[in-house]
mmCIF file of C-alpha atoms in Angstrom:
data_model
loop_
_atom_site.group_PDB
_atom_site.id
_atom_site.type_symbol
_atom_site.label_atom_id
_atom_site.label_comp_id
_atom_site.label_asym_id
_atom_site.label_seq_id
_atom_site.Cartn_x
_atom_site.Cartn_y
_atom_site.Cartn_z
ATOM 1 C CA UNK A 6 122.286 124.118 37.970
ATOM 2 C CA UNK A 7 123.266 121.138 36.242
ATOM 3 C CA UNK A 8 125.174 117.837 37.784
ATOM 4 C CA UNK A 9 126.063 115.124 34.974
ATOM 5 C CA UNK A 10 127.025 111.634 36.734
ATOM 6 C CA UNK A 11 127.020 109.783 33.383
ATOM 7 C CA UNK A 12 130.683 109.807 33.078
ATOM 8 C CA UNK A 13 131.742 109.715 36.898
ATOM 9 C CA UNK A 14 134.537 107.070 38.042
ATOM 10 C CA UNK A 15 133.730 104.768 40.261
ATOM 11 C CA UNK A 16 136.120 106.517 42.986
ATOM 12 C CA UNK A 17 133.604 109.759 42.495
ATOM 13 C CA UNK A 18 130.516 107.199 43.069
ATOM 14 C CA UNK A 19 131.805 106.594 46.241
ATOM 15 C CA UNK A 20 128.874 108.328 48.621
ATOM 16 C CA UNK A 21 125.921 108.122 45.369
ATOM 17 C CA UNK A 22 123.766 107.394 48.183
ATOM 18 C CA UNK A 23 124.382 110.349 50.200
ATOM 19 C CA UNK A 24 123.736 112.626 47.282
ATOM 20 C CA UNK A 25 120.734 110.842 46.422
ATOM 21 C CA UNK A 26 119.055 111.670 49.757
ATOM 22 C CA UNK A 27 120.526 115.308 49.989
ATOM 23 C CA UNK A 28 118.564 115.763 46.692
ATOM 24 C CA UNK A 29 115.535 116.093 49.111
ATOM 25 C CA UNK A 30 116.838 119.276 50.488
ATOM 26 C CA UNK A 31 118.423 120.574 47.551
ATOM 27 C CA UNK A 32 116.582 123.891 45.821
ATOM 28 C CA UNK A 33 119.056 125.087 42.886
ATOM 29 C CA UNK A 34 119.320 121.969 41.295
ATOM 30 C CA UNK A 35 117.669 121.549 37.881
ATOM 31 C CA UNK A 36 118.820 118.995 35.765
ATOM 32 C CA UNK A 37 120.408 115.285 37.147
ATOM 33 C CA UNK A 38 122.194 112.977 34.468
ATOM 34 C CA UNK A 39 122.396 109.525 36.018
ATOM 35 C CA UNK A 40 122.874 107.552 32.750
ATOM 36 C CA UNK A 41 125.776 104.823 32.601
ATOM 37 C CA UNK A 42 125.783 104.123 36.457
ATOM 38 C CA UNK A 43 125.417 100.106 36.909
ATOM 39 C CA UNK A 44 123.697 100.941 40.450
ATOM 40 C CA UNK A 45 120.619 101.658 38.573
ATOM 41 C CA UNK A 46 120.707 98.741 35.964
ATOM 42 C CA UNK A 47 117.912 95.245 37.000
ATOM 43 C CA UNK A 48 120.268 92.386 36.187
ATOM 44 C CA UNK A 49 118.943 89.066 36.750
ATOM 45 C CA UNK A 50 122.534 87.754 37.572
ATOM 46 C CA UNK A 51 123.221 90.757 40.132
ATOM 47 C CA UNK A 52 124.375 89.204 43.618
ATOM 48 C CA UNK A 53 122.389 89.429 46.779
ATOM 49 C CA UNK A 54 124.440 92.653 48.189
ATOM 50 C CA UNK A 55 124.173 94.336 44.705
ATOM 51 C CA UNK A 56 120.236 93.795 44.336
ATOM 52 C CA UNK A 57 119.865 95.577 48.079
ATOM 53 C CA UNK A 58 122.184 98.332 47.360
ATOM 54 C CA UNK A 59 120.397 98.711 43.653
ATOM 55 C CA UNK A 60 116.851 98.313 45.687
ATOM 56 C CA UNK A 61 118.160 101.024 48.125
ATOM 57 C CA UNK A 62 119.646 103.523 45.491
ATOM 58 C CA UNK A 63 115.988 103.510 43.609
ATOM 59 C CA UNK A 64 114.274 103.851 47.257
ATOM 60 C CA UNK A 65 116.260 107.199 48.162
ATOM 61 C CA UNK A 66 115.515 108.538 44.925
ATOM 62 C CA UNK A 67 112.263 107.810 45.160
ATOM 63 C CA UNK A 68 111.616 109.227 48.463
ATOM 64 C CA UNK A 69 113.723 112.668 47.551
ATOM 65 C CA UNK A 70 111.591 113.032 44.718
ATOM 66 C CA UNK A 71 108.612 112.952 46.573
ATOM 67 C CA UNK A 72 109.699 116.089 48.719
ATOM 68 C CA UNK A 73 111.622 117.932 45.670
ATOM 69 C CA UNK A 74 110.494 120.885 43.967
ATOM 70 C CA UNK A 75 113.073 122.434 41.681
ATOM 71 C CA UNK A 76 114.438 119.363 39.787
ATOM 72 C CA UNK A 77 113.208 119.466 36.219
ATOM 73 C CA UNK A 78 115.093 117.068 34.245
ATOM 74 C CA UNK A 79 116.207 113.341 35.316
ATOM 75 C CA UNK A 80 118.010 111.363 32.876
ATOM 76 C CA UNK A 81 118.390 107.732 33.202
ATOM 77 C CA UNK A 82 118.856 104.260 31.375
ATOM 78 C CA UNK A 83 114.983 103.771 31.625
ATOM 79 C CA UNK A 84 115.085 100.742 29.967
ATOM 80 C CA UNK A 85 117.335 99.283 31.994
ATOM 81 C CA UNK A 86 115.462 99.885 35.617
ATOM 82 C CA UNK A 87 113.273 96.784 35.152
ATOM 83 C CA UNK A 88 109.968 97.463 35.894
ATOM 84 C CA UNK A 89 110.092 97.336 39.443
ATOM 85 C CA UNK A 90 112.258 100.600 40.026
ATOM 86 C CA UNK A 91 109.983 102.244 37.286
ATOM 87 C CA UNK A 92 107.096 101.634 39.412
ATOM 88 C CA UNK A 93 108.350 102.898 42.456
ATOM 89 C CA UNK A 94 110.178 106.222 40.786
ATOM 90 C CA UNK A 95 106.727 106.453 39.181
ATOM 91 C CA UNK A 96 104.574 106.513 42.225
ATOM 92 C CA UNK A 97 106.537 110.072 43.167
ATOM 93 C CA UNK A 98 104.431 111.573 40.013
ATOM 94 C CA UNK A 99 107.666 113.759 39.992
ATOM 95 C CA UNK A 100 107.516 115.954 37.066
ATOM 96 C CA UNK A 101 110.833 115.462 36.008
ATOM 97 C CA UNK A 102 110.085 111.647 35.219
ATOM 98 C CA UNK A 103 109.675 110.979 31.222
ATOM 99 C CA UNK A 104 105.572 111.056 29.823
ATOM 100 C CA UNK A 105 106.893 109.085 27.336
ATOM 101 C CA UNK A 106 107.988 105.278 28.148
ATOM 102 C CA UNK A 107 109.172 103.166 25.515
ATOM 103 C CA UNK A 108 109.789 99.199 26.722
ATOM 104 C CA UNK A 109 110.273 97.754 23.487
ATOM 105 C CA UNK A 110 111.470 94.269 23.131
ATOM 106 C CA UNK A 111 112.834 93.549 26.651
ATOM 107 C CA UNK A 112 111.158 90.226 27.197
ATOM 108 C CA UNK A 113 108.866 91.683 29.444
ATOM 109 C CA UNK A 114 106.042 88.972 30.515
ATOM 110 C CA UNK A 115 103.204 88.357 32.796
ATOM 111 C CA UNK A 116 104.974 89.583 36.274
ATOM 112 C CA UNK A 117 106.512 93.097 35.023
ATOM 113 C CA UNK A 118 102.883 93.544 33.267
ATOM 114 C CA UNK A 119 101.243 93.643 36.684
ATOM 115 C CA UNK A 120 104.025 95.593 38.114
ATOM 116 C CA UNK A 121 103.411 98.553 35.110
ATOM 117 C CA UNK A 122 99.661 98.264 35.754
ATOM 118 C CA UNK A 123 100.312 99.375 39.223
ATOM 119 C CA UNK A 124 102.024 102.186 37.897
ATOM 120 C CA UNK A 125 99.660 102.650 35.233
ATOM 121 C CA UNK A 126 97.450 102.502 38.514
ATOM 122 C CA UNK A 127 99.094 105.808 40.407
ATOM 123 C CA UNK A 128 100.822 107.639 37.917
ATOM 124 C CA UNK A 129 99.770 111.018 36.543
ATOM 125 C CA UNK A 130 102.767 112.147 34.739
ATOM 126 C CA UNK A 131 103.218 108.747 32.187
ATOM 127 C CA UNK A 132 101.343 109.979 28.478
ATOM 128 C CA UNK A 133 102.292 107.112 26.238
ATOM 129 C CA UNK A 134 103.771 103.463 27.203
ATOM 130 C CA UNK A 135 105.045 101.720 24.620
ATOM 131 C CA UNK A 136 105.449 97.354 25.113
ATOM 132 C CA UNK A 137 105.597 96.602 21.832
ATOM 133 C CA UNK A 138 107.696 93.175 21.091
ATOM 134 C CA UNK A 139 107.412 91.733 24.702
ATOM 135 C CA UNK A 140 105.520 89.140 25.973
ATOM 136 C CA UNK A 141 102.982 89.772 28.610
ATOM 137 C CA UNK A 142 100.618 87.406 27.363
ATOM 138 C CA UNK A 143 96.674 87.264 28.060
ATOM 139 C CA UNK A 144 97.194 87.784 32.097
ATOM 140 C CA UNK A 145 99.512 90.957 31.264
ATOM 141 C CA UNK A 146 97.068 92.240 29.068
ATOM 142 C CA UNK A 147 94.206 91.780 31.032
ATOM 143 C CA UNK A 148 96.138 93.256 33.936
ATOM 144 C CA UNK A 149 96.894 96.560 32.020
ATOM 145 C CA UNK A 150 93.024 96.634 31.142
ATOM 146 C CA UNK A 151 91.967 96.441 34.468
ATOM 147 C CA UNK A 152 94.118 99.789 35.161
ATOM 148 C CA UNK A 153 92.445 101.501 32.013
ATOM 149 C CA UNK A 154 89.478 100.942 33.949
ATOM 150 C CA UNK A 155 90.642 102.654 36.550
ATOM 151 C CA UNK A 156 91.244 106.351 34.210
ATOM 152 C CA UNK A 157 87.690 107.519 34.478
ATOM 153 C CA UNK A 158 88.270 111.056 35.257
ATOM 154 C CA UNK A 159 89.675 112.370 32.201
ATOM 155 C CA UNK A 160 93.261 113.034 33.331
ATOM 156 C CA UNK A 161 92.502 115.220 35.540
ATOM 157 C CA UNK A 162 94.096 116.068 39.212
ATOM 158 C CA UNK A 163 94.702 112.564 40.654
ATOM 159 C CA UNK A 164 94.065 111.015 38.095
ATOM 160 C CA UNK A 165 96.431 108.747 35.052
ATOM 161 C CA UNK A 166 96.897 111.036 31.891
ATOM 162 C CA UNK A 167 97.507 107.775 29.562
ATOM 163 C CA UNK A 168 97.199 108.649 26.116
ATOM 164 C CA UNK A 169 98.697 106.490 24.231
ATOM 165 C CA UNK A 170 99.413 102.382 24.826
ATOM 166 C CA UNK A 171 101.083 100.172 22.208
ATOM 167 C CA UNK A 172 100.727 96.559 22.683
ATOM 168 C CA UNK A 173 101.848 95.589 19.067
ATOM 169 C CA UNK A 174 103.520 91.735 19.334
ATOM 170 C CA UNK A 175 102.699 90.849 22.656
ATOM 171 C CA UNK A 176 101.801 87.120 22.413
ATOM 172 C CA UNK A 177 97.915 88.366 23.146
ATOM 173 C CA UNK A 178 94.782 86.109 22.036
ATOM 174 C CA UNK A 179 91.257 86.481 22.608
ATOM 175 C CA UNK A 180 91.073 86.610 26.034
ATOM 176 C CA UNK A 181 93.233 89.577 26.820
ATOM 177 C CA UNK A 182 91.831 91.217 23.600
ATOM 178 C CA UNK A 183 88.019 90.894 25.522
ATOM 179 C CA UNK A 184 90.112 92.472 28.332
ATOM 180 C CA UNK A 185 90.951 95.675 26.521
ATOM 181 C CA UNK A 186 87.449 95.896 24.643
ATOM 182 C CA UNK A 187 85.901 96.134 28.004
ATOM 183 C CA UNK A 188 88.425 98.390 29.597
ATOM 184 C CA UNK A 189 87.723 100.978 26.411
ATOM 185 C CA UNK A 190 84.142 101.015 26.864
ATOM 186 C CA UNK A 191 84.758 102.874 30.635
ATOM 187 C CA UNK A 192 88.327 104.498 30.271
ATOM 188 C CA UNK A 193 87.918 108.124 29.011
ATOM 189 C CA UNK A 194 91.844 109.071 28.611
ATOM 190 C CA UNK A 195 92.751 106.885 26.211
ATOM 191 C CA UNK A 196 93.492 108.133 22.607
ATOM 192 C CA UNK A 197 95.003 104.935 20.781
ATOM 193 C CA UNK A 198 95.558 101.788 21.469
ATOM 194 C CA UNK A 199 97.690 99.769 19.226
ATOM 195 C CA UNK A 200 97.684 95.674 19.096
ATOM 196 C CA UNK A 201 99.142 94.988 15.505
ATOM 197 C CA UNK A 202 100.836 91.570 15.114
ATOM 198 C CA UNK A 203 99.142 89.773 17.826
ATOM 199 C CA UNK A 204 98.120 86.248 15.583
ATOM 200 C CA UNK A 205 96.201 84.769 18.403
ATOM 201 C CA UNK A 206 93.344 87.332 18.549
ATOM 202 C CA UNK A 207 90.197 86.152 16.575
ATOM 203 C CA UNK A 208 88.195 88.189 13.532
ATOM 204 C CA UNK A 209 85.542 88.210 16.864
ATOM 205 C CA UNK A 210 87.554 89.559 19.125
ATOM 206 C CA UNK A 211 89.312 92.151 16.758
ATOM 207 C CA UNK A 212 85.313 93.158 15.806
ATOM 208 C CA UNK A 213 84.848 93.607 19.633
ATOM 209 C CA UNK A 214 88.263 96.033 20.164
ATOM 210 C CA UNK A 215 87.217 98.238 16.896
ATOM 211 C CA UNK A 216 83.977 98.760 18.388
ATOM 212 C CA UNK A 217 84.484 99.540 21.970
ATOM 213 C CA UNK A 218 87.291 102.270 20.124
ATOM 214 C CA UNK A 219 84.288 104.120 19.422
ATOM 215 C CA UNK A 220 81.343 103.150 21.940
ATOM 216 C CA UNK A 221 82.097 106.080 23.949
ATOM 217 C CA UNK A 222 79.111 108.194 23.724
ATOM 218 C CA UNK A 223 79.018 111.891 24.853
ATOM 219 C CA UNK A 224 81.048 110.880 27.755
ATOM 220 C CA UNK A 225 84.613 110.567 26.413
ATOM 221 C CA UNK A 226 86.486 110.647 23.628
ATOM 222 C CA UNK A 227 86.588 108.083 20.846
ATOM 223 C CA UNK A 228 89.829 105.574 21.046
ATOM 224 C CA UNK A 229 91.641 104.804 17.997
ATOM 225 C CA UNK A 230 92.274 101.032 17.675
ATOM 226 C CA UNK A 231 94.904 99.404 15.702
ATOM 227 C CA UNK A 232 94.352 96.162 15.675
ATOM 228 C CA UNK A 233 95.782 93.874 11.926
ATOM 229 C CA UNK A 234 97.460 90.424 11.797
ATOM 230 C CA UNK A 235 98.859 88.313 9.362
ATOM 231 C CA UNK A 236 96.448 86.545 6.955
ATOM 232 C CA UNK A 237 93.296 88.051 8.978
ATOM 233 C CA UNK A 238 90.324 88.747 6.824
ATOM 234 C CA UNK A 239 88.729 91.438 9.985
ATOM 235 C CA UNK A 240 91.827 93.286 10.253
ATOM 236 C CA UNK A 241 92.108 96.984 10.680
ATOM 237 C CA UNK A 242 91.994 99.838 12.486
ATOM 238 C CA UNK A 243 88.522 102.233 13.379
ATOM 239 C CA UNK A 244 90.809 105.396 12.618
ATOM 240 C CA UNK A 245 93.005 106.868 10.035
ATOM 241 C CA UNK A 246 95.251 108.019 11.984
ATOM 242 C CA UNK A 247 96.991 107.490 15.749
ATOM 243 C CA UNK A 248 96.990 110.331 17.905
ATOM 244 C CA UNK A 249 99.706 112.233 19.314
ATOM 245 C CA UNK A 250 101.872 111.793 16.271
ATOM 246 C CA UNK A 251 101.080 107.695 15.708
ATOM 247 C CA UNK A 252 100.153 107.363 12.599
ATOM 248 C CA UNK A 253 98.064 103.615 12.070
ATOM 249 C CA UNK A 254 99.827 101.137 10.640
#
């Protein structure tokens, strides 16, 4: 069965909660639209009583994930969660959740990178994540390579399936670009990694992420790396092509 909330008045809203927790217990229900409701948007501006009812709405669905088993399809404004929600909803490693993430050009800094490598940290169902045209800075970036780190047993039970990461304008210099060239010499899920446009990182340090792309061995498979900025002589990418449909730039 099918239940579509997107267009629901507010009078029909009423008890949102209530059916959020009875999704725990439900078994015939399939597919859950819960686009359009304001209950599940981060505002910066929201008052003190709507943050705890928005904090609350995210925590029952989270939790009735957990325990359901027949849901298959959950639509939601995913780029309006804020990264907080998307870590908890991720946790659940429901399978109804999205493998594809795309967070591009939300202002995202330092703080909501550490929040997505804890996700990055637990979840098994997320394939690509897209942050492209944020700002997460050095500390974000090294963050998110200290959860690559973590993905060491090939995606399998347990384990992050993270495929694809696109870092592309992220106000990243040398020092988160060391980060990632580490985390690529020890991650073995990995098949691209894209950090185009990021004017900061040296000819060194772009040398360093190429490499460690393909410094795998016999014990994982090769990362493509697409690393080019402006006016940079060592520019480039160690592939011809992304994987999974990303082609390199």
């Amino acid at each position: 069965t099918t239940l579509d909330l997107s267009s629901a008045s507010s009078e029909e809203l009423i008890d949102i909660t209530g059916l959020l927790g009875a999704l725990a217990r439900n078994k015939t229900l399939e597919t859950l639209n819960l686009k359009n409701l304001e209950l599940f948007v981060h505002s910066t501006s929201a008052s003190a009583v709507e943050k705890v009812a928005q904090e609350r709405a995210v925590h029952l669905l989270a939790e009735s994930l957990r325990v359901n088993t027949t849901l298959l399809e959950l639509t939601m404004d995913w780029t309006l969660l804020g990264t907080n929600a998307l870590k908890m909803l991720y946790s659940t490693n429901h399978p109804s959740l999205p493998t594809n993430l795309t967070l591009r050009g939300l202002s995202l800094d330092t703080a909501d990178a550490f929040r997505l490598s804890n996700l990055l940290r637990t979840s098994t169902v997320l394939q690509v994540l897209d942050l492209a045209c944020n700002d997460i800075g050095n500390e974000g970036a090294a963050a998110i390579a200290a959860a690559l780190e973590t993905m060491v047993g090939g995606g399998g039970s347990g384990g992050s399936r993270l495929k694809g990461l696109d870092l592309t304008n992220n106000n990243i210099g040398d020092v988160g670009a060391v980060a990632l060239a580490a985390s690529l010499q020890v991650n073995q899920t990995l098949l691209w990694l894209f950090c185009y446009e990021n004017e900061h990182i040296s000819n060194t340090s772009i040398a360093l992420l190429l490499n460690a792309g393909m410094a795998k061995g016999s014990e994982g498979t090769d990362t493509v790396v697409g690393v080019r900025n402006r006016n940079r002589v060592g520019s480039g990418h160690n592939g011809h092509n992304g994987r999974n449909g990303r082609n390199g730039r």
